[in-house]
Amino acid sequence: MVACPQCQALVPDIDGPIHEYFGASPGCWKIYGEVLAKEYGEQQYMKVHRLTVDAYAVQHPGSQDPRAIQSVNVHLLALHLVFERGCDFKFATQALSKIIEKRKGSFLWLEPPPFLGEVKVTDVLLASQPDEHVRLVNDWAISAWKAWAKYHPQISELAKEVL
């Protein structure tokens, strides 16, 4: 086992594919794929998919690649819209498309916090029932959102552009 260099979850030390601009290790990326397979495979798991994608993205902010910069900004925006503004997942998804179209290439680098949240993708993988999965994904997304608290005012300003 090895700690993922971004989220710090203990994951298998394997060789394998990684995301193009996320900072995940191959073991962490594999576990994320298993969580996604569970969500795509059964509708009851899929209802929190928006949060799964957002939590993983902000816990794996990558480097100062323009795609990574955009990713962190828009996924934090989605978490803000859901947790702070009470928006539904459909609205949050539409807002991401809108803000990307409006601001493509002009997002600012947000220096990642030293700790990206206590709940990790590895915790979610352990869920054996849909209700447990939903609860853990929600806890994961809240944990990831709270980790970026320094940028909450900036993300709140960004949200005004889509509300």
mmCIF file with all atom_site columns, C-alpha atoms in Angstrom:
data_model
loop_
_atom_site.group_PDB
_atom_site.id
_atom_site.type_symbol
_atom_site.label_atom_id
_atom_site.label_alt_id
_atom_site.label_comp_id
_atom_site.label_asym_id
_atom_site.label_entity_id
_atom_site.label_seq_id
_atom_site.pdbx_PDB_ins_code
_atom_site.Cartn_x
_atom_site.Cartn_y
_atom_site.Cartn_z
_atom_site.occupancy
_atom_site.B_iso_or_equiv
_atom_site.pdbx_formal_charge
_atom_site.auth_seq_id
_atom_site.auth_comp_id
_atom_site.auth_asym_id
_atom_site.auth_atom_id
_atom_site.pdbx_PDB_model_num
ATOM 1   C CA . MET A 1 1   ? 0.000   0.000  0.000   1.00 0.00 ? 1   MET A CA 1
ATOM 2   C CA . VAL A 1 2   ? 1.064   3.577  -0.687  1.00 0.00 ? 2   VAL A CA 1
ATOM 3   C CA . ALA A 1 3   ? -0.427  7.001  0.051   1.00 0.00 ? 3   ALA A CA 1
ATOM 4   C CA . CYS A 1 4   ? -1.940  8.724  -2.960  1.00 0.00 ? 4   CYS A CA 1
ATOM 5   C CA . PRO A 1 5   ? 0.169   11.873 -3.464  1.00 0.00 ? 5   PRO A CA 1
ATOM 6   C CA . GLN A 1 6   ? -2.900  14.117 -3.482  1.00 0.00 ? 6   GLN A CA 1
ATOM 7   C CA . CYS A 1 7   ? -5.699  12.753 -1.287  1.00 0.00 ? 7   CYS A CA 1
ATOM 8   C CA . GLN A 1 8   ? -3.328  10.720 0.946   1.00 0.00 ? 8   GLN A CA 1
ATOM 9   C CA . ALA A 1 9   ? -5.607  7.648  0.910   1.00 0.00 ? 9   ALA A CA 1
ATOM 10  C CA . LEU A 1 10  ? -3.779  4.348  1.324   1.00 0.00 ? 10  LEU A CA 1
ATOM 11  C CA . VAL A 1 11  ? -4.173  2.603  -2.011  1.00 0.00 ? 11  VAL A CA 1
ATOM 12  C CA . PRO A 1 12  ? -2.567  -0.361 -3.789  1.00 0.00 ? 12  PRO A CA 1
ATOM 13  C CA . ASP A 1 13  ? 0.942   0.324  -5.052  1.00 0.00 ? 13  ASP A CA 1
ATOM 14  C CA . ILE A 1 14  ? 0.367   -0.666 -8.674  1.00 0.00 ? 14  ILE A CA 1
ATOM 15  C CA . ASP A 1 15  ? 1.380   0.334  -12.150 1.00 0.00 ? 15  ASP A CA 1
ATOM 16  C CA . GLY A 1 16  ? -1.470  1.402  -14.335 1.00 0.00 ? 16  GLY A CA 1
ATOM 17  C CA . PRO A 1 17  ? -3.252  4.243  -16.031 1.00 0.00 ? 17  PRO A CA 1
ATOM 18  C CA . ILE A 1 18  ? -3.781  7.602  -14.388 1.00 0.00 ? 18  ILE A CA 1
ATOM 19  C CA . HIS A 1 19  ? -5.871  10.631 -15.233 1.00 0.00 ? 19  HIS A CA 1
ATOM 20  C CA . GLU A 1 20  ? -4.300  13.084 -17.646 1.00 0.00 ? 20  GLU A CA 1
ATOM 21  C CA . TYR A 1 21  ? -4.249  16.059 -15.257 1.00 0.00 ? 21  TYR A CA 1
ATOM 22  C CA . PHE A 1 22  ? -5.502  14.871 -11.868 1.00 0.00 ? 22  PHE A CA 1
ATOM 23  C CA . GLY A 1 23  ? -2.723  14.127 -9.414  1.00 0.00 ? 23  GLY A CA 1
ATOM 24  C CA . ALA A 1 24  ? -3.948  10.655 -8.485  1.00 0.00 ? 24  ALA A CA 1
ATOM 25  C CA . SER A 1 25  ? -1.760  7.583  -8.186  1.00 0.00 ? 25  SER A CA 1
ATOM 26  C CA . PRO A 1 26  ? -2.601  4.537  -10.337 1.00 0.00 ? 26  PRO A CA 1
ATOM 27  C CA . GLY A 1 27  ? -4.020  2.726  -7.285  1.00 0.00 ? 27  GLY A CA 1
ATOM 28  C CA . CYS A 1 28  ? -6.272  5.634  -6.358  1.00 0.00 ? 28  CYS A CA 1
ATOM 29  C CA . TRP A 1 29  ? -7.421  6.082  -9.962  1.00 0.00 ? 29  TRP A CA 1
ATOM 30  C CA . LYS A 1 30  ? -8.296  2.351  -10.078 1.00 0.00 ? 30  LYS A CA 1
ATOM 31  C CA . ILE A 1 31  ? -10.382 2.610  -6.896  1.00 0.00 ? 31  ILE A CA 1
ATOM 32  C CA . TYR A 1 32  ? -12.206 5.645  -8.293  1.00 0.00 ? 32  TYR A CA 1
ATOM 33  C CA . GLY A 1 33  ? -12.990 3.596  -11.397 1.00 0.00 ? 33  GLY A CA 1
ATOM 34  C CA . GLU A 1 34  ? -14.464 0.858  -9.185  1.00 0.00 ? 34  GLU A CA 1
ATOM 35  C CA . VAL A 1 35  ? -16.671 3.401  -7.406  1.00 0.00 ? 35  VAL A CA 1
ATOM 36  C CA . LEU A 1 36  ? -17.819 4.782  -10.769 1.00 0.00 ? 36  LEU A CA 1
ATOM 37  C CA . ALA A 1 37  ? -18.555 1.260  -12.026 1.00 0.00 ? 37  ALA A CA 1
ATOM 38  C CA . LYS A 1 38  ? -20.753 0.678  -8.981  1.00 0.00 ? 38  LYS A CA 1
ATOM 39  C CA . GLU A 1 39  ? -22.617 3.928  -9.652  1.00 0.00 ? 39  GLU A CA 1
ATOM 40  C CA . TYR A 1 40  ? -23.083 3.282  -13.362 1.00 0.00 ? 40  TYR A CA 1
ATOM 41  C CA . GLY A 1 41  ? -24.082 -0.317 -12.669 1.00 0.00 ? 41  GLY A CA 1
ATOM 42  C CA . GLU A 1 42  ? -26.954 0.355  -10.302 1.00 0.00 ? 42  GLU A CA 1
ATOM 43  C CA . GLN A 1 43  ? -29.315 3.333  -10.346 1.00 0.00 ? 43  GLN A CA 1
ATOM 44  C CA . GLN A 1 44  ? -29.566 3.495  -6.547  1.00 0.00 ? 44  GLN A CA 1
ATOM 45  C CA . TYR A 1 45  ? -25.841 4.258  -6.355  1.00 0.00 ? 45  TYR A CA 1
ATOM 46  C CA . MET A 1 46  ? -25.967 6.730  -9.237  1.00 0.00 ? 46  MET A CA 1
ATOM 47  C CA . LYS A 1 47  ? -28.115 9.296  -7.424  1.00 0.00 ? 47  LYS A CA 1
ATOM 48  C CA . VAL A 1 48  ? -25.002 10.863 -5.834  1.00 0.00 ? 48  VAL A CA 1
ATOM 49  C CA . HIS A 1 49  ? -22.788 10.669 -8.913  1.00 0.00 ? 49  HIS A CA 1
ATOM 50  C CA . ARG A 1 50  ? -22.527 14.471 -9.146  1.00 0.00 ? 50  ARG A CA 1
ATOM 51  C CA . LEU A 1 51  ? -20.920 14.543 -5.686  1.00 0.00 ? 51  LEU A CA 1
ATOM 52  C CA . THR A 1 52  ? -18.643 11.585 -6.440  1.00 0.00 ? 52  THR A CA 1
ATOM 53  C CA . VAL A 1 53  ? -17.120 13.368 -9.420  1.00 0.00 ? 53  VAL A CA 1
ATOM 54  C CA . ASP A 1 54  ? -16.796 16.685 -7.581  1.00 0.00 ? 54  ASP A CA 1
ATOM 55  C CA . ALA A 1 55  ? -15.243 15.217 -4.435  1.00 0.00 ? 55  ALA A CA 1
ATOM 56  C CA . TYR A 1 56  ? -12.694 13.181 -6.362  1.00 0.00 ? 56  TYR A CA 1
ATOM 57  C CA . ALA A 1 57  ? -11.747 16.120 -8.582  1.00 0.00 ? 57  ALA A CA 1
ATOM 58  C CA . VAL A 1 58  ? -11.105 18.545 -5.719  1.00 0.00 ? 58  VAL A CA 1
ATOM 59  C CA . GLN A 1 59  ? -9.161  15.949 -3.742  1.00 0.00 ? 59  GLN A CA 1
ATOM 60  C CA . HIS A 1 60  ? -6.916  15.451 -6.791  1.00 0.00 ? 60  HIS A CA 1
ATOM 61  C CA . PRO A 1 61  ? -6.240  19.026 -7.929  1.00 0.00 ? 61  PRO A CA 1
ATOM 62  C CA . GLY A 1 62  ? -3.178  18.162 -9.996  1.00 0.00 ? 62  GLY A CA 1
ATOM 63  C CA . SER A 1 63  ? -0.780  20.922 -10.959 1.00 0.00 ? 63  SER A CA 1
ATOM 64  C CA . GLN A 1 64  ? -1.021  24.305 -12.623 1.00 0.00 ? 64  GLN A CA 1
ATOM 65  C CA . ASP A 1 65  ? -2.189  22.790 -15.911 1.00 0.00 ? 65  ASP A CA 1
ATOM 66  C CA . PRO A 1 66  ? -5.050  24.954 -17.281 1.00 0.00 ? 66  PRO A CA 1
ATOM 67  C CA . ARG A 1 67  ? -7.356  21.910 -17.348 1.00 0.00 ? 67  ARG A CA 1
ATOM 68  C CA . ALA A 1 68  ? -6.629  21.153 -13.685 1.00 0.00 ? 68  ALA A CA 1
ATOM 69  C CA . ILE A 1 69  ? -7.146  24.784 -12.729 1.00 0.00 ? 69  ILE A CA 1
ATOM 70  C CA . GLN A 1 70  ? -10.534 24.805 -14.456 1.00 0.00 ? 70  GLN A CA 1
ATOM 71  C CA . SER A 1 71  ? -11.437 21.446 -12.928 1.00 0.00 ? 71  SER A CA 1
ATOM 72  C CA . VAL A 1 72  ? -10.859 22.544 -9.345  1.00 0.00 ? 72  VAL A CA 1
ATOM 73  C CA . ASN A 1 73  ? -12.784 25.784 -9.836  1.00 0.00 ? 73  ASN A CA 1
ATOM 74  C CA . VAL A 1 74  ? -15.828 24.208 -11.461 1.00 0.00 ? 74  VAL A CA 1
ATOM 75  C CA . HIS A 1 75  ? -16.014 21.226 -9.120  1.00 0.00 ? 75  HIS A CA 1
ATOM 76  C CA . LEU A 1 76  ? -15.764 23.521 -6.099  1.00 0.00 ? 76  LEU A CA 1
ATOM 77  C CA . LEU A 1 77  ? -18.523 25.590 -7.707  1.00 0.00 ? 77  LEU A CA 1
ATOM 78  C CA . ALA A 1 78  ? -20.723 22.494 -7.971  1.00 0.00 ? 78  ALA A CA 1
ATOM 79  C CA . LEU A 1 79  ? -20.125 21.663 -4.294  1.00 0.00 ? 79  LEU A CA 1
ATOM 80  C CA . HIS A 1 80  ? -20.905 25.258 -3.344  1.00 0.00 ? 80  HIS A CA 1
ATOM 81  C CA . LEU A 1 81  ? -24.137 25.221 -5.314  1.00 0.00 ? 81  LEU A CA 1
ATOM 82  C CA . VAL A 1 82  ? -25.272 21.980 -3.701  1.00 0.00 ? 82  VAL A CA 1
ATOM 83  C CA . PHE A 1 83  ? -24.160 22.535 -0.100  1.00 0.00 ? 83  PHE A CA 1
ATOM 84  C CA . GLU A 1 84  ? -24.347 26.315 0.294   1.00 0.00 ? 84  GLU A CA 1
ATOM 85  C CA . ARG A 1 85  ? -27.121 27.288 -2.134  1.00 0.00 ? 85  ARG A CA 1
ATOM 86  C CA . GLY A 1 86  ? -29.298 24.175 -1.936  1.00 0.00 ? 86  GLY A CA 1
ATOM 87  C CA . CYS A 1 87  ? -29.294 23.621 -5.695  1.00 0.00 ? 87  CYS A CA 1
ATOM 88  C CA . ASP A 1 88  ? -30.127 20.232 -7.127  1.00 0.00 ? 88  ASP A CA 1
ATOM 89  C CA . PHE A 1 89  ? -27.575 18.174 -9.032  1.00 0.00 ? 89  PHE A CA 1
ATOM 90  C CA . LYS A 1 90  ? -29.137 18.909 -12.420 1.00 0.00 ? 90  LYS A CA 1
ATOM 91  C CA . PHE A 1 91  ? -28.810 22.660 -11.867 1.00 0.00 ? 91  PHE A CA 1
ATOM 92  C CA . ALA A 1 92  ? -25.220 22.269 -10.638 1.00 0.00 ? 92  ALA A CA 1
ATOM 93  C CA . THR A 1 93  ? -24.291 20.284 -13.743 1.00 0.00 ? 93  THR A CA 1
ATOM 94  C CA . GLN A 1 94  ? -25.859 22.895 -16.028 1.00 0.00 ? 94  GLN A CA 1
ATOM 95  C CA . ALA A 1 95  ? -24.078 25.668 -14.121 1.00 0.00 ? 95  ALA A CA 1
ATOM 96  C CA . LEU A 1 96  ? -20.721 24.000 -14.743 1.00 0.00 ? 96  LEU A CA 1
ATOM 97  C CA . SER A 1 97  ? -21.304 24.030 -18.486 1.00 0.00 ? 97  SER A CA 1
ATOM 98  C CA . LYS A 1 98  ? -22.369 27.651 -18.322 1.00 0.00 ? 98  LYS A CA 1
ATOM 99  C CA . ILE A 1 99  ? -19.350 28.847 -16.313 1.00 0.00 ? 99  ILE A CA 1
ATOM 100 C CA . ILE A 1 100 ? -16.900 26.881 -18.469 1.00 0.00 ? 100 ILE A CA 1
ATOM 101 C CA . GLU A 1 101 ? -18.345 28.452 -21.598 1.00 0.00 ? 101 GLU A CA 1
ATOM 102 C CA . LYS A 1 102 ? -18.188 31.906 -20.032 1.00 0.00 ? 102 LYS A CA 1
ATOM 103 C CA . ARG A 1 103 ? -14.732 31.685 -18.391 1.00 0.00 ? 103 ARG A CA 1
ATOM 104 C CA . LYS A 1 104 ? -12.746 29.072 -20.309 1.00 0.00 ? 104 LYS A CA 1
ATOM 105 C CA . GLY A 1 105 ? -9.057  29.806 -19.918 1.00 0.00 ? 105 GLY A CA 1
ATOM 106 C CA . SER A 1 106 ? -9.523  32.500 -17.282 1.00 0.00 ? 106 SER A CA 1
ATOM 107 C CA . PHE A 1 107 ? -9.870  30.505 -14.068 1.00 0.00 ? 107 PHE A CA 1
ATOM 108 C CA . LEU A 1 108 ? -7.322  31.225 -11.354 1.00 0.00 ? 108 LEU A CA 1
ATOM 109 C CA . TRP A 1 109 ? -5.025  28.681 -9.751  1.00 0.00 ? 109 TRP A CA 1
ATOM 110 C CA . LEU A 1 110 ? -6.179  27.828 -6.240  1.00 0.00 ? 110 LEU A CA 1
ATOM 111 C CA . GLU A 1 111 ? -3.275  26.586 -4.145  1.00 0.00 ? 111 GLU A CA 1
ATOM 112 C CA . PRO A 1 112 ? -4.479  23.276 -2.693  1.00 0.00 ? 112 PRO A CA 1
ATOM 113 C CA . PRO A 1 113 ? -4.841  23.082 1.062   1.00 0.00 ? 113 PRO A CA 1
ATOM 114 C CA . PRO A 1 114 ? -2.377  20.775 2.831   1.00 0.00 ? 114 PRO A CA 1
ATOM 115 C CA . PHE A 1 115 ? -5.229  18.484 3.922   1.00 0.00 ? 115 PHE A CA 1
ATOM 116 C CA . LEU A 1 116 ? -7.937  17.657 1.382   1.00 0.00 ? 116 LEU A CA 1
ATOM 117 C CA . GLY A 1 117 ? -10.498 16.080 3.710   1.00 0.00 ? 117 GLY A CA 1
ATOM 118 C CA . GLU A 1 118 ? -10.787 13.140 6.067   1.00 0.00 ? 118 GLU A CA 1
ATOM 119 C CA . VAL A 1 119 ? -13.141 11.051 3.914   1.00 0.00 ? 119 VAL A CA 1
ATOM 120 C CA . LYS A 1 120 ? -11.590 9.485  0.814   1.00 0.00 ? 120 LYS A CA 1
ATOM 121 C CA . VAL A 1 121 ? -12.595 7.440  -2.210  1.00 0.00 ? 121 VAL A CA 1
ATOM 122 C CA . THR A 1 122 ? -11.318 4.361  -0.357  1.00 0.00 ? 122 THR A CA 1
ATOM 123 C CA . ASP A 1 123 ? -13.985 4.894  2.328   1.00 0.00 ? 123 ASP A CA 1
ATOM 124 C CA . VAL A 1 124 ? -16.724 5.032  -0.304  1.00 0.00 ? 124 VAL A CA 1
ATOM 125 C CA . LEU A 1 125 ? -15.517 1.824  -1.938  1.00 0.00 ? 125 LEU A CA 1
ATOM 126 C CA . LEU A 1 126 ? -16.263 -0.048 1.297   1.00 0.00 ? 126 LEU A CA 1
ATOM 127 C CA . ALA A 1 127 ? -20.003 0.698  1.137   1.00 0.00 ? 127 ALA A CA 1
ATOM 128 C CA . SER A 1 128 ? -21.958 -2.523 0.721   1.00 0.00 ? 128 SER A CA 1
ATOM 129 C CA . GLN A 1 129 ? -25.462 -1.099 0.368   1.00 0.00 ? 129 GLN A CA 1
ATOM 130 C CA . PRO A 1 130 ? -26.846 1.806  -1.679  1.00 0.00 ? 130 PRO A CA 1
ATOM 131 C CA . ASP A 1 131 ? -27.929 3.834  1.370   1.00 0.00 ? 131 ASP A CA 1
ATOM 132 C CA . GLU A 1 132 ? -24.468 3.459  2.903   1.00 0.00 ? 132 GLU A CA 1
ATOM 133 C CA . HIS A 1 133 ? -22.887 4.498  -0.406  1.00 0.00 ? 133 HIS A CA 1
ATOM 134 C CA . VAL A 1 134 ? -25.088 7.598  -0.618  1.00 0.00 ? 134 VAL A CA 1
ATOM 135 C CA . ARG A 1 135 ? -24.232 8.571  2.967   1.00 0.00 ? 135 ARG A CA 1
ATOM 136 C CA . LEU A 1 136 ? -20.507 8.051  2.471   1.00 0.00 ? 136 LEU A CA 1
ATOM 137 C CA . VAL A 1 137 ? -20.410 9.988  -0.808  1.00 0.00 ? 137 VAL A CA 1
ATOM 138 C CA . ASN A 1 138 ? -22.249 12.851 0.864   1.00 0.00 ? 138 ASN A CA 1
ATOM 139 C CA . ASP A 1 139 ? -19.787 12.792 3.793   1.00 0.00 ? 139 ASP A CA 1
ATOM 140 C CA . TRP A 1 140 ? -16.885 12.641 1.324   1.00 0.00 ? 140 TRP A CA 1
ATOM 141 C CA . ALA A 1 141 ? -18.119 15.615 -0.671  1.00 0.00 ? 141 ALA A CA 1
ATOM 142 C CA . ILE A 1 142 ? -18.754 17.686 2.471   1.00 0.00 ? 142 ILE A CA 1
ATOM 143 C CA . SER A 1 143 ? -15.283 16.801 3.760   1.00 0.00 ? 143 SER A CA 1
ATOM 144 C CA . ALA A 1 144 ? -13.677 17.798 0.455   1.00 0.00 ? 144 ALA A CA 1
ATOM 145 C CA . TRP A 1 145 ? -15.673 21.041 0.289   1.00 0.00 ? 145 TRP A CA 1
ATOM 146 C CA . LYS A 1 146 ? -14.702 22.014 3.844   1.00 0.00 ? 146 LYS A CA 1
ATOM 147 C CA . ALA A 1 147 ? -11.019 21.393 3.085   1.00 0.00 ? 147 ALA A CA 1
ATOM 148 C CA . TRP A 1 148 ? -11.095 24.245 0.551   1.00 0.00 ? 148 TRP A CA 1
ATOM 149 C CA . ALA A 1 149 ? -12.688 26.703 3.052   1.00 0.00 ? 149 ALA A CA 1
ATOM 150 C CA . LYS A 1 150 ? -10.076 29.372 2.313   1.00 0.00 ? 150 LYS A CA 1
ATOM 151 C CA . TYR A 1 151 ? -11.582 29.714 -1.166  1.00 0.00 ? 151 TYR A CA 1
ATOM 152 C CA . HIS A 1 152 ? -15.271 29.624 -0.242  1.00 0.00 ? 152 HIS A CA 1
ATOM 153 C CA . PRO A 1 153 ? -15.687 33.421 -0.659  1.00 0.00 ? 153 PRO A CA 1
ATOM 154 C CA . GLN A 1 154 ? -14.048 33.287 -4.098  1.00 0.00 ? 154 GLN A CA 1
ATOM 155 C CA . ILE A 1 155 ? -16.253 30.364 -5.177  1.00 0.00 ? 155 ILE A CA 1
ATOM 156 C CA . SER A 1 156 ? -19.322 32.177 -3.840  1.00 0.00 ? 156 SER A CA 1
ATOM 157 C CA . GLU A 1 157 ? -18.465 35.099 -6.143  1.00 0.00 ? 157 GLU A CA 1
ATOM 158 C CA . LEU A 1 158 ? -18.091 32.686 -9.049  1.00 0.00 ? 158 LEU A CA 1
ATOM 159 C CA . ALA A 1 159 ? -21.534 31.258 -8.240  1.00 0.00 ? 159 ALA A CA 1
ATOM 160 C CA . LYS A 1 160 ? -23.110 34.684 -8.751  1.00 0.00 ? 160 LYS A CA 1
ATOM 161 C CA . GLU A 1 161 ? -22.241 34.348 -12.427 1.00 0.00 ? 161 GLU A CA 1
ATOM 162 C CA . VAL A 1 162 ? -24.521 31.324 -12.801 1.00 0.00 ? 162 VAL A CA 1
ATOM 163 C CA . LEU A 1 163 ? -27.340 32.116 -10.386 1.00 0.00 ? 163 LEU A CA 1
#
